Amino acid sequence: MAKLHIERESQTWRYIVERTEERLAELRQRNDGELDAIATAKLRGRIAELKEFVLAMGKDPSPAFEMDESY
């Protein structure tokens, strides 16, 4: 895996975080509605993935993020 440096102060990164937070708010609002157990689980999974992938990446104290180049 190659190291990828995240410029947390860049305009692009701030936009990504802002859009992710907006999307999380939308998903949480839908989750507050009446959904069956399967739809609720799927929605919670989407919320967890966004939080783990984008928001946690921005809070990672290490200077680099491991990027999988096997695709």
Short mmCIF file of C-alpha atoms in Angstrom, two decimals:
data_model
loop_
_atom_site.label_atom_id
_atom_site.label_comp_id
_atom_site.label_asym_id
_atom_site.label_seq_id
_atom_site.Cartn_x
_atom_site.Cartn_y
_atom_site.Cartn_z
CA MET A 1 0.00 0.00 0.00
CA ALA A 2 1.22 3.49 -0.85
CA LYS A 3 1.08 6.33 1.65
CA LEU A 4 -1.32 9.14 0.82
CA HIS A 5 -0.90 12.47 2.61
CA ILE A 6 -4.19 14.15 3.52
CA GLU A 7 -4.05 17.94 3.47
CA ARG A 8 -6.62 18.54 6.18
CA GLU A 9 -6.51 22.32 5.77
CA SER A 10 -7.17 22.32 2.02
CA GLN A 11 -10.36 23.72 0.54
CA THR A 12 -11.03 20.37 -1.11
CA TRP A 13 -10.79 18.45 2.17
CA ARG A 14 -13.03 20.96 3.95
CA TYR A 15 -15.61 20.52 1.17
CA ILE A 16 -15.46 16.72 1.49
CA VAL A 17 -15.96 16.91 5.26
CA GLU A 18 -18.78 19.44 4.93
CA ARG A 19 -20.60 17.35 2.33
CA THR A 20 -20.09 14.19 4.40
CA GLU A 21 -21.57 15.86 7.47
CA GLU A 22 -24.56 17.04 5.40
CA ARG A 23 -25.08 13.52 4.10
CA LEU A 24 -24.82 12.09 7.60
CA ALA A 25 -27.51 14.51 8.79
CA GLU A 26 -29.77 13.42 5.91
CA LEU A 27 -29.23 9.74 6.69
CA ARG A 28 -29.79 10.25 10.43
CA GLN A 29 -33.05 12.08 9.71
CA ARG A 30 -34.21 9.17 7.54
CA ASN A 31 -33.17 6.78 10.30
CA ASP A 32 -35.47 8.61 12.72
CA GLY A 33 -38.42 7.74 10.48
CA GLU A 34 -40.39 4.55 10.56
CA LEU A 35 -38.31 1.89 8.81
CA ASP A 36 -38.36 -1.87 9.03
CA ALA A 37 -35.45 -3.66 10.68
CA ILE A 38 -33.61 -4.38 7.43
CA ALA A 39 -33.88 -0.80 6.10
CA THR A 40 -32.74 0.52 9.49
CA ALA A 41 -29.72 -1.80 9.51
CA LYS A 42 -28.75 -0.78 5.97
CA LEU A 43 -29.05 2.90 6.80
CA ARG A 44 -27.00 2.51 9.97
CA GLY A 45 -24.35 0.69 7.97
CA ARG A 46 -24.14 3.61 5.51
CA ILE A 47 -23.82 6.04 8.41
CA ALA A 48 -21.07 3.97 10.02
CA GLU A 49 -19.14 3.68 6.76
CA LEU A 50 -19.19 7.43 6.15
CA LYS A 51 -18.06 8.13 9.69
CA GLU A 52 -15.28 5.55 9.57
CA PHE A 53 -13.98 6.28 6.10
CA VAL A 54 -14.19 10.05 5.76
CA LEU A 55 -14.47 11.63 9.17
CA ALA A 56 -12.10 9.24 10.94
CA MET A 57 -9.56 9.65 8.15
CA GLY A 58 -9.50 13.39 8.79
CA LYS A 59 -8.96 12.86 12.52
CA ASP A 60 -6.20 10.29 12.10
CA PRO A 61 -3.17 11.66 13.93
CA SER A 62 -0.76 9.96 11.55
CA PRO A 63 0.52 12.12 8.67
CA ALA A 64 -0.36 9.56 6.02
CA PHE A 65 -3.25 7.30 5.12
CA GLU A 66 -2.55 3.85 3.70
CA MET A 67 -4.03 3.61 0.23
CA ASP A 68 -4.67 0.23 -1.38
CA GLU A 69 -3.49 0.39 -4.99
CA SER A 70 -4.55 -3.15 -5.87
CA TYR A 71 -7.64 -2.01 -7.79
#
